[in-house]
Every structure is written in C-alpha cells, then in structure tokens.
Amino acid sequence: MSSTAESLRTAVVPRQRRDLTGFDFVAVDVETWNGRTGSVCAVGLAVVRGGVVVDEYEALCHPAAELGEADYRRMSANRLQLGDIYHAQPFAELFETVSAFVGDLPVVAHHAAADAAHLAQACEVAGVDAPAWEWHCTEAIARKALDLTSWALPDVSTALALPRFPLHQSGAEARATAAVLLGLAERTGAVRLAHLPR
C-alpha cells in the first residue's frame, strides 16, 4: 500500500455541522399568572426556517377574569409587573397575532402538553377557536436522545452546550427551545423534524 493510500485511510475527517435546512417550525413558550390552566399572560415565539431563527415575537396579555387573580409569587418568578399585565391586550387579540406568526408551521415547545393545554383553555374562555397545530415536544425528544437526570429546559440546554438564557421569560425561553430542538437534531442526525425521536 502506498503512503498516500495509507494517509487517506487513517486521516481524521473534521466534524461538519449537519445540514438543518429541513427544519421549519415555530418554537413557543407560554407564561401564566397563576396556577390555573389557561391563565396565559405572556407568549414568546421564535420562527425557524431552514434551521435558522428568522423572526421573533413576544407579548403580554391580560387573562380573562374567569381564570382568577394573579399569583404574586409566580409573577415575581416570571419577572412580570402586575400593572403591565392589567394594561396589556386581551388574550384574543394576542392570539390573533400568534396564529398569524405560526401559520401552517409545526409548533415546538418544551413540555408541549402544558403549553398546548394553556392555549386551548385560554382560547375556550376567550371564545376563539383553539389551534389545530402539529405539536412537537423538546422534553420528550430529549428523553429519548440524551442520558440526563433532569429534563428541565436549562438542563437540556446545558447538556447540548448551548448558551444560558433568562428563565420564565417567554421570548428567551422560546429562543432556547428553538436552539434545543436544533441541537437535538444535530445530536441525533435527524434531517427533518419528523425524523426526531418522539
């Protein structure tokens, strides 16, 4: 065997970034102002096309009176001011904008069942049609793809060597969820959202 052939056989191929152009989705994070399902007071979105965040949206809304009063400890944890929520738009207005951002794209959230339930209940109380979105859950995907002891969003993000982010802020958590989904795609070798373990 020639020295050239030997060097080719033993050469280390540099790791290349996996092609993520097949990933179009919207990452969603919902914050609530008390422990009741549907008491949505903030929504954050990160719109991903071709594996790149191309748009973002974050807004506050005032939950309907039927969903109870604010839990001050939760509001403090979410770093939200009560006055800002009281003067924010109603949920129905916010959701009209959210729906326009999502369009027909799949929706990704961390612990997606909770976010989906909050939005569905908030829609019901507000008298608007609940979304028929295709949901994907980064927590469920991470449980299949990573060997961890905690599946909280910050811990999954750290395991994927992603930057830290502020907790309980809808815009920041939506961006982090988008980054985690793309990190899980690279880790698992998936080239389409539907190829990720669920």
Short mmCIF file of C-alpha atoms in Angstrom, two decimals:
data_model
loop_
_atom_site.label_atom_id
_atom_site.label_comp_id
_atom_site.label_asym_id
_atom_site.label_seq_id
_atom_site.Cartn_x
_atom_site.Cartn_y
_atom_site.Cartn_z
CA MET A 1 0.00 0.00 0.00
CA SER A 2 1.35 3.42 -0.91
CA SER A 3 1.98 6.06 1.71
CA THR A 4 -0.68 8.20 0.05
CA ALA A 5 -3.33 5.50 0.38
CA GLU A 6 -2.31 4.87 3.99
CA SER A 7 -2.63 8.54 4.87
CA LEU A 8 -6.09 8.68 3.30
CA ARG A 9 -7.23 5.62 5.21
CA THR A 10 -6.13 6.95 8.58
CA ALA A 11 -6.95 10.63 8.10
CA VAL A 12 -9.38 12.12 10.64
CA VAL A 13 -12.31 13.74 8.86
CA PRO A 14 -13.27 17.03 10.57
CA ARG A 15 -16.75 17.05 12.08
CA GLN A 16 -19.01 19.18 9.94
CA ARG A 17 -22.21 20.93 11.00
CA ARG A 18 -25.18 18.83 9.96
CA ASP A 19 -27.47 20.30 7.34
CA LEU A 20 -30.52 21.65 9.19
CA THR A 21 -32.21 23.26 6.20
CA GLY A 22 -35.11 20.79 6.53
CA PHE A 23 -36.25 22.38 9.80
CA ASP A 24 -39.13 24.86 9.56
CA PHE A 25 -41.11 25.37 12.79
CA VAL A 26 -42.19 27.86 15.45
CA ALA A 27 -40.91 27.48 19.00
CA VAL A 28 -43.48 28.62 21.58
CA ASP A 29 -43.28 29.45 25.27
CA VAL A 30 -46.28 30.38 27.41
CA GLU A 31 -46.17 32.03 30.83
CA THR A 32 -49.14 32.13 33.22
CA TRP A 33 -50.01 34.46 36.07
CA ASN A 34 -51.44 31.83 38.41
CA GLY A 35 -51.61 28.05 38.66
CA ARG A 36 -54.84 27.69 36.66
CA THR A 37 -54.73 26.19 33.20
CA GLY A 38 -55.30 28.91 30.63
CA SER A 39 -54.21 31.91 32.70
CA VAL A 40 -51.85 32.97 29.91
CA CYS A 41 -50.16 36.32 30.49
CA ALA A 42 -47.20 36.14 28.08
CA VAL A 43 -46.34 34.30 24.87
CA GLY A 44 -42.99 34.13 23.13
CA LEU A 45 -42.30 32.80 19.63
CA ALA A 46 -39.18 32.01 17.63
CA VAL A 47 -39.85 31.33 13.96
CA VAL A 48 -37.32 28.94 12.38
CA ARG A 49 -36.91 28.44 8.65
CA GLY A 50 -34.21 26.29 7.17
CA GLY A 51 -32.72 25.72 10.63
CA VAL A 52 -32.29 29.47 11.31
CA VAL A 53 -34.34 31.79 13.55
CA VAL A 54 -35.77 34.33 11.11
CA ASP A 55 -38.37 36.11 13.26
CA GLU A 56 -39.37 36.53 16.89
CA TYR A 57 -42.40 37.76 18.79
CA GLU A 58 -43.04 38.34 22.48
CA ALA A 59 -46.07 40.00 24.06
CA LEU A 60 -48.08 40.26 27.25
CA CYS A 61 -51.82 39.81 27.58
CA HIS A 62 -54.41 40.16 30.33
CA PRO A 63 -56.01 36.82 31.29
CA ALA A 64 -59.79 36.69 31.43
CA ALA A 65 -61.39 37.37 34.81
CA GLU A 66 -62.80 33.81 34.85
CA LEU A 67 -59.24 32.49 35.18
CA GLY A 68 -58.66 34.07 38.58
CA GLU A 69 -56.36 36.69 40.02
CA ALA A 70 -52.59 36.89 39.80
CA ASP A 71 -50.34 34.77 41.99
CA TYR A 72 -47.76 37.30 43.16
CA ARG A 73 -45.05 34.68 43.73
CA ARG A 74 -45.50 33.38 40.18
CA MET A 75 -45.49 36.92 38.82
CA SER A 76 -42.25 37.62 40.67
CA ALA A 77 -40.65 34.43 39.35
CA ASN A 78 -41.70 35.44 35.84
CA ARG A 79 -40.30 38.95 36.41
CA LEU A 80 -43.61 40.44 35.34
CA GLN A 81 -45.17 43.62 36.70
CA LEU A 82 -48.86 43.40 37.59
CA GLY A 83 -49.54 46.83 36.10
CA ASP A 84 -48.05 45.78 32.77
CA ILE A 85 -50.40 42.78 32.63
CA TYR A 86 -53.50 44.77 33.62
CA HIS A 87 -52.84 47.24 30.81
CA ALA A 88 -51.90 44.60 28.22
CA GLN A 89 -54.07 43.47 25.33
CA PRO A 90 -56.72 40.76 25.90
CA PHE A 91 -55.73 37.18 25.04
CA ALA A 92 -57.94 37.04 21.91
CA GLU A 93 -56.02 39.96 20.38
CA LEU A 94 -52.65 38.45 21.20
CA PHE A 95 -53.68 35.05 19.87
CA GLU A 96 -54.70 36.52 16.53
CA THR A 97 -51.12 37.75 16.11
CA VAL A 98 -49.65 34.47 17.37
CA SER A 99 -51.74 32.50 14.88
CA ALA A 100 -50.51 34.71 12.04
CA PHE A 101 -46.90 34.02 13.02
CA VAL A 102 -47.45 30.26 13.24
CA GLY A 103 -49.48 29.87 10.06
CA ASP A 104 -49.25 26.23 8.97
CA LEU A 105 -45.84 25.56 10.53
CA PRO A 106 -45.31 22.83 13.16
CA VAL A 107 -45.09 24.10 16.73
CA VAL A 108 -42.35 23.11 19.17
CA ALA A 109 -42.41 23.62 22.95
CA HIS A 110 -40.63 22.22 25.99
CA HIS A 111 -43.23 20.14 27.85
CA ALA A 112 -45.57 20.85 24.95
CA ALA A 113 -48.62 19.27 26.58
CA ALA A 114 -48.71 22.04 29.18
CA ASP A 115 -48.34 24.88 26.67
CA ALA A 116 -50.97 23.31 24.41
CA ALA A 117 -53.40 22.94 27.33
CA HIS A 118 -52.88 26.55 28.46
CA LEU A 119 -53.52 27.90 24.97
CA ALA A 120 -56.55 25.66 24.37
CA GLN A 121 -58.18 26.71 27.66
CA ALA A 122 -57.38 30.38 27.12
CA CYS A 123 -58.96 30.13 23.67
CA GLU A 124 -62.08 28.47 25.07
CA VAL A 125 -62.55 31.14 27.73
CA ALA A 126 -61.91 33.90 25.17
CA GLY A 127 -64.39 32.37 22.73
CA VAL A 128 -61.90 31.82 19.92
CA ASP A 129 -61.13 28.62 18.04
CA ALA A 130 -58.33 26.57 19.59
CA PRO A 131 -55.42 25.95 17.23
CA ALA A 132 -55.14 22.65 15.37
CA TRP A 133 -51.36 22.81 15.44
CA GLU A 134 -48.90 19.95 14.94
CA TRP A 135 -47.09 19.91 18.29
CA HIS A 136 -43.58 18.57 18.99
CA CYS A 137 -42.04 18.39 22.47
CA THR A 138 -38.34 19.01 23.06
CA GLU A 139 -38.59 17.43 26.51
CA ALA A 140 -39.91 14.17 25.04
CA ILE A 141 -37.27 14.20 22.30
CA ALA A 142 -34.51 14.87 24.84
CA ARG A 143 -35.66 11.95 27.00
CA LYS A 144 -35.09 9.64 24.02
CA ALA A 145 -31.87 11.26 22.81
CA LEU A 146 -29.95 12.21 25.97
CA ASP A 147 -28.95 10.43 29.18
CA LEU A 148 -29.79 13.01 31.85
CA THR A 149 -31.21 13.10 35.37
CA SER A 150 -33.21 16.31 34.79
CA TRP A 151 -35.20 17.17 31.68
CA ALA A 152 -35.84 20.83 32.52
CA LEU A 153 -35.13 23.19 29.64
CA PRO A 154 -31.99 24.74 31.24
CA ASP A 155 -30.51 21.28 31.90
CA VAL A 156 -31.18 20.02 28.38
CA SER A 157 -29.74 23.25 27.00
CA THR A 158 -26.60 22.85 29.12
CA ALA A 159 -26.21 19.21 28.03
CA LEU A 160 -26.18 20.41 24.43
CA ALA A 161 -23.56 23.07 25.24
CA LEU A 162 -25.93 25.92 24.38
CA PRO A 163 -25.75 29.43 25.88
CA ARG A 164 -27.54 30.19 29.14
CA PHE A 165 -30.79 32.16 28.98
CA PRO A 166 -33.13 34.00 31.39
CA LEU A 167 -35.74 31.72 32.95
CA HIS A 168 -39.50 32.39 32.87
CA GLN A 169 -39.24 34.97 30.10
CA SER A 170 -41.34 33.86 27.18
CA GLY A 171 -39.19 35.28 24.40
CA ALA A 172 -35.94 33.94 25.86
CA GLU A 173 -37.42 30.51 26.52
CA ALA A 174 -38.88 30.30 23.01
CA ARG A 175 -35.44 31.07 21.54
CA ALA A 176 -33.85 28.50 23.87
CA THR A 177 -36.43 25.89 22.85
CA ALA A 178 -35.64 26.52 19.18
CA ALA A 179 -31.91 26.13 19.90
CA VAL A 180 -32.52 22.90 21.84
CA LEU A 181 -34.58 21.41 19.02
CA LEU A 182 -31.82 22.18 16.50
CA GLY A 183 -29.19 20.86 18.94
CA LEU A 184 -31.12 17.62 19.34
CA ALA A 185 -31.34 17.34 15.54
CA GLU A 186 -27.57 17.62 15.29
CA ARG A 187 -27.06 15.15 18.14
CA THR A 188 -29.38 12.53 16.63
CA GLY A 189 -28.53 13.10 12.97
CA ALA A 190 -32.14 13.96 12.05
CA VAL A 191 -32.58 15.98 8.87
CA ARG A 192 -36.33 16.59 9.27
CA LEU A 193 -38.49 17.42 12.28
CA ALA A 194 -40.46 14.23 11.79
CA HIS A 195 -37.25 12.15 11.98
CA LEU A 196 -36.58 13.11 15.62
CA PRO A 197 -37.45 10.50 18.29
CA ARG A 198 -40.81 11.14 19.95
#
